[in-house]
């Protein structure tokens, strides 16, 4: 049901199942999928959300590695810039999802957990600043 809040793990499962169906049927044409009732717009939103979350998670790993390494200070600055850029994209995706829901349009009811993720990103940025 679209009113159920989907966690990121749920979105990954849904996306994987959708790809399995597309692969098994051999139908990849988005217009044809839309004609038969395939939730093209919602799956596109799921993809966007998952890409933004995956990018932040990848940048977090890079930042953690940088904090615990002997990398030069400039490298830490670049890593922090990449993390902040990725974070900004995730926040924008979260806002787009919320705005779409408010407007009554098609929107995935996703729990991106921005405040929880911020509690991880902020101290890591502090640690990168200290190192730089």
PDB file of C-alpha atoms in Angstrom:
ATOM      1  CA  UNK A   1       0.000   0.000   0.000  1.00  0.00           C
ATOM      2  CA  UNK A   2       1.287   3.457  -0.864  1.00  0.00           C
ATOM      3  CA  UNK A   3       0.375   4.836   2.599  1.00  0.00           C
ATOM      4  CA  UNK A   4       2.849   2.494   4.298  1.00  0.00           C
ATOM      5  CA  UNK A   5       6.157   4.164   5.093  1.00  0.00           C
ATOM      6  CA  UNK A   6       8.969   2.324   3.326  1.00  0.00           C
ATOM      7  CA  UNK A   7      12.385   2.088   4.892  1.00  0.00           C
ATOM      8  CA  UNK A   8      15.478   2.057   2.692  1.00  0.00           C
ATOM      9  CA  UNK A   9      15.739  -1.734   3.058  1.00  0.00           C
ATOM     10  CA  UNK A  10      12.153  -2.037   1.778  1.00  0.00           C
ATOM     11  CA  UNK A  11      12.991   0.191  -1.186  1.00  0.00           C
ATOM     12  CA  UNK A  12      15.990  -1.987  -2.037  1.00  0.00           C
ATOM     13  CA  UNK A  13      13.790  -5.086  -1.953  1.00  0.00           C
ATOM     14  CA  UNK A  14      11.087  -3.464  -4.108  1.00  0.00           C
ATOM     15  CA  UNK A  15      13.665  -2.243  -6.616  1.00  0.00           C
ATOM     16  CA  UNK A  16      15.259  -5.685  -6.806  1.00  0.00           C
ATOM     17  CA  UNK A  17      11.898  -7.374  -7.314  1.00  0.00           C
ATOM     18  CA  UNK A  18      10.982  -4.893 -10.056  1.00  0.00           C
ATOM     19  CA  UNK A  19      14.275  -5.548 -11.838  1.00  0.00           C
ATOM     20  CA  UNK A  20      13.675  -9.309 -11.556  1.00  0.00           C
ATOM     21  CA  UNK A  21      10.242  -8.946 -13.175  1.00  0.00           C
ATOM     22  CA  UNK A  22      11.626  -6.734 -15.957  1.00  0.00           C
ATOM     23  CA  UNK A  23      14.460  -9.184 -16.568  1.00  0.00           C
ATOM     24  CA  UNK A  24      12.234 -12.264 -16.575  1.00  0.00           C
ATOM     25  CA  UNK A  25       9.672 -10.726 -18.940  1.00  0.00           C
ATOM     26  CA  UNK A  26      12.264  -9.062 -21.148  1.00  0.00           C
ATOM     27  CA  UNK A  27      10.182  -5.864 -21.228  1.00  0.00           C
ATOM     28  CA  UNK A  28      12.278  -2.771 -20.639  1.00  0.00           C
ATOM     29  CA  UNK A  29      10.291  -0.153 -22.591  1.00  0.00           C
ATOM     30  CA  UNK A  30       9.056   2.332 -19.966  1.00  0.00           C
ATOM     31  CA  UNK A  31       6.076   3.452 -22.095  1.00  0.00           C
ATOM     32  CA  UNK A  32       4.892  -0.122 -22.554  1.00  0.00           C
ATOM     33  CA  UNK A  33       5.349  -0.819 -18.855  1.00  0.00           C
ATOM     34  CA  UNK A  34       3.293   2.266 -18.010  1.00  0.00           C
ATOM     35  CA  UNK A  35       0.490   1.165 -20.339  1.00  0.00           C
ATOM     36  CA  UNK A  36       0.125  -2.157 -18.495  1.00  0.00           C
ATOM     37  CA  UNK A  37      -0.009  -0.410 -15.113  1.00  0.00           C
ATOM     38  CA  UNK A  38       3.631  -0.704 -14.092  1.00  0.00           C
ATOM     39  CA  UNK A  39       4.396   1.973 -11.451  1.00  0.00           C
ATOM     40  CA  UNK A  40       7.056   3.665 -13.597  1.00  0.00           C
ATOM     41  CA  UNK A  41       7.051   6.989 -11.752  1.00  0.00           C
ATOM     42  CA  UNK A  42       7.196   5.410  -8.302  1.00  0.00           C
ATOM     43  CA  UNK A  43      10.023   3.070  -9.317  1.00  0.00           C
ATOM     44  CA  UNK A  44      11.937   6.033 -10.738  1.00  0.00           C
ATOM     45  CA  UNK A  45      11.552   7.755  -7.354  1.00  0.00           C
ATOM     46  CA  UNK A  46      12.742   4.603  -5.591  1.00  0.00           C
ATOM     47  CA  UNK A  47      15.818   4.568  -7.843  1.00  0.00           C
ATOM     48  CA  UNK A  48      16.546   8.223  -7.113  1.00  0.00           C
ATOM     49  CA  UNK A  49      16.205   7.698  -3.363  1.00  0.00           C
ATOM     50  CA  UNK A  50      18.389   4.591  -3.379  1.00  0.00           C
ATOM     51  CA  UNK A  51      21.073   6.301  -5.476  1.00  0.00           C
ATOM     52  CA  UNK A  52      21.182   9.279  -3.095  1.00  0.00           C
ATOM     53  CA  UNK A  53      21.357   7.029  -0.012  1.00  0.00           C
ATOM     54  CA  UNK A  54      24.049   4.832  -1.585  1.00  0.00           C
ATOM     55  CA  UNK A  55      26.124   7.879  -2.500  1.00  0.00           C
ATOM     56  CA  UNK A  56      25.977   9.243   1.052  1.00  0.00           C
ATOM     57  CA  UNK A  57      26.897   5.823   2.448  1.00  0.00           C
ATOM     58  CA  UNK A  58      29.868   5.589   0.074  1.00  0.00           C
ATOM     59  CA  UNK A  59      31.044   9.092   1.031  1.00  0.00           C
ATOM     60  CA  UNK A  60      30.671   8.210   4.726  1.00  0.00           C
ATOM     61  CA  UNK A  61      32.964   5.211   4.257  1.00  0.00           C
ATOM     62  CA  UNK A  62      35.514   7.408   2.469  1.00  0.00           C
ATOM     63  CA  UNK A  63      35.313   9.984   5.256  1.00  0.00           C
ATOM     64  CA  UNK A  64      35.747   7.369   7.980  1.00  0.00           C
ATOM     65  CA  UNK A  65      38.748   5.948   6.151  1.00  0.00           C
ATOM     66  CA  UNK A  66      40.247   9.423   5.763  1.00  0.00           C
ATOM     67  CA  UNK A  67      39.824  10.233   9.463  1.00  0.00           C
ATOM     68  CA  UNK A  68      41.675   7.048  10.413  1.00  0.00           C
ATOM     69  CA  UNK A  69      44.400   7.302   7.775  1.00  0.00           C
ATOM     70  CA  UNK A  70      47.579   9.242   7.226  1.00  0.00           C
ATOM     71  CA  UNK A  71      46.140  11.054   4.175  1.00  0.00           C
ATOM     72  CA  UNK A  72      47.256  14.607   3.678  1.00  0.00           C
ATOM     73  CA  UNK A  73      45.097  17.487   4.816  1.00  0.00           C
ATOM     74  CA  UNK A  74      44.016  18.437   1.310  1.00  0.00           C
ATOM     75  CA  UNK A  75      42.670  14.922   0.741  1.00  0.00           C
ATOM     76  CA  UNK A  76      40.509  15.252   3.858  1.00  0.00           C
ATOM     77  CA  UNK A  77      39.129  18.543   2.530  1.00  0.00           C
ATOM     78  CA  UNK A  78      38.213  16.881  -0.790  1.00  0.00           C
ATOM     79  CA  UNK A  79      36.585  13.971   1.020  1.00  0.00           C
ATOM     80  CA  UNK A  80      34.566  16.366   3.178  1.00  0.00           C
ATOM     81  CA  UNK A  81      33.487  18.367   0.111  1.00  0.00           C
ATOM     82  CA  UNK A  82      32.287  15.166  -1.572  1.00  0.00           C
ATOM     83  CA  UNK A  83      30.417  14.122   1.570  1.00  0.00           C
ATOM     84  CA  UNK A  84      28.712  17.510   1.870  1.00  0.00           C
ATOM     85  CA  UNK A  85      27.746  17.502  -1.820  1.00  0.00           C
ATOM     86  CA  UNK A  86      26.302  14.025  -1.447  1.00  0.00           C
ATOM     87  CA  UNK A  87      24.490  15.069   1.720  1.00  0.00           C
ATOM     88  CA  UNK A  88      22.970  18.074  -0.038  1.00  0.00           C
ATOM     89  CA  UNK A  89      21.648  15.795  -2.794  1.00  0.00           C
ATOM     90  CA  UNK A  90      20.076  13.448  -0.245  1.00  0.00           C
ATOM     91  CA  UNK A  91      18.366  16.342   1.537  1.00  0.00           C
ATOM     92  CA  UNK A  92      17.053  17.597  -1.827  1.00  0.00           C
ATOM     93  CA  UNK A  93      15.675  14.146  -2.670  1.00  0.00           C
ATOM     94  CA  UNK A  94      13.995  13.981   0.739  1.00  0.00           C
ATOM     95  CA  UNK A  95      12.441  17.417   0.140  1.00  0.00           C
ATOM     96  CA  UNK A  96      11.225  16.415  -3.326  1.00  0.00           C
ATOM     97  CA  UNK A  97       9.544  13.308  -1.917  1.00  0.00           C
ATOM     98  CA  UNK A  98       7.860  15.316   0.843  1.00  0.00           C
ATOM     99  CA  UNK A  99       6.778  18.059  -1.576  1.00  0.00           C
ATOM    100  CA  UNK A 100       5.286  15.489  -3.959  1.00  0.00           C
ATOM    101  CA  UNK A 101       3.316  13.946  -1.090  1.00  0.00           C
ATOM    102  CA  UNK A 102       2.021  17.374   0.005  1.00  0.00           C
ATOM    103  CA  UNK A 103       0.999  18.213  -3.554  1.00  0.00           C
ATOM    104  CA  UNK A 104      -0.992  14.993  -3.752  1.00  0.00           C
ATOM    105  CA  UNK A 105       1.103  13.682  -6.608  1.00  0.00           C
ATOM    106  CA  UNK A 106       2.654  10.300  -7.001  1.00  0.00           C
ATOM    107  CA  UNK A 107       5.227   9.849  -4.289  1.00  0.00           C
ATOM    108  CA  UNK A 108       6.926   6.986  -2.578  1.00  0.00           C
ATOM    109  CA  UNK A 109       6.280   7.175   1.145  1.00  0.00           C
ATOM    110  CA  UNK A 110       9.909   6.691   2.114  1.00  0.00           C
ATOM    111  CA  UNK A 111      11.634   7.049   5.463  1.00  0.00           C
ATOM    112  CA  UNK A 112      15.002   8.448   4.422  1.00  0.00           C
ATOM    113  CA  UNK A 113      15.752   9.251   8.077  1.00  0.00           C
ATOM    114  CA  UNK A 114      17.588  12.508   7.417  1.00  0.00           C
ATOM    115  CA  UNK A 115      17.890  13.444  11.132  1.00  0.00           C
ATOM    116  CA  UNK A 116      19.343  10.023  11.972  1.00  0.00           C
ATOM    117  CA  UNK A 117      21.796  10.235   9.079  1.00  0.00           C
ATOM    118  CA  UNK A 118      22.701  13.809  10.077  1.00  0.00           C
ATOM    119  CA  UNK A 119      23.723  12.502  13.505  1.00  0.00           C
ATOM    120  CA  UNK A 120      26.359  10.446  11.665  1.00  0.00           C
ATOM    121  CA  UNK A 121      27.410  13.012   9.058  1.00  0.00           C
ATOM    122  CA  UNK A 122      27.895  16.006  11.379  1.00  0.00           C
ATOM    123  CA  UNK A 123      30.477  14.501  13.767  1.00  0.00           C
ATOM    124  CA  UNK A 124      32.325  12.968  10.846  1.00  0.00           C
ATOM    125  CA  UNK A 125      32.563  16.388   9.194  1.00  0.00           C
ATOM    126  CA  UNK A 126      33.860  17.761  12.492  1.00  0.00           C
ATOM    127  CA  UNK A 127      36.511  15.046  12.599  1.00  0.00           C
ATOM    128  CA  UNK A 128      37.532  15.812   9.008  1.00  0.00           C
ATOM    129  CA  UNK A 129      37.786  19.523   9.845  1.00  0.00           C
ATOM    130  CA  UNK A 130      39.939  18.727  12.868  1.00  0.00           C
ATOM    131  CA  UNK A 131      42.213  16.615  10.715  1.00  0.00           C
ATOM    132  CA  UNK A 132      42.442  19.239   7.962  1.00  0.00           C
TER     133      UNK A 132
END
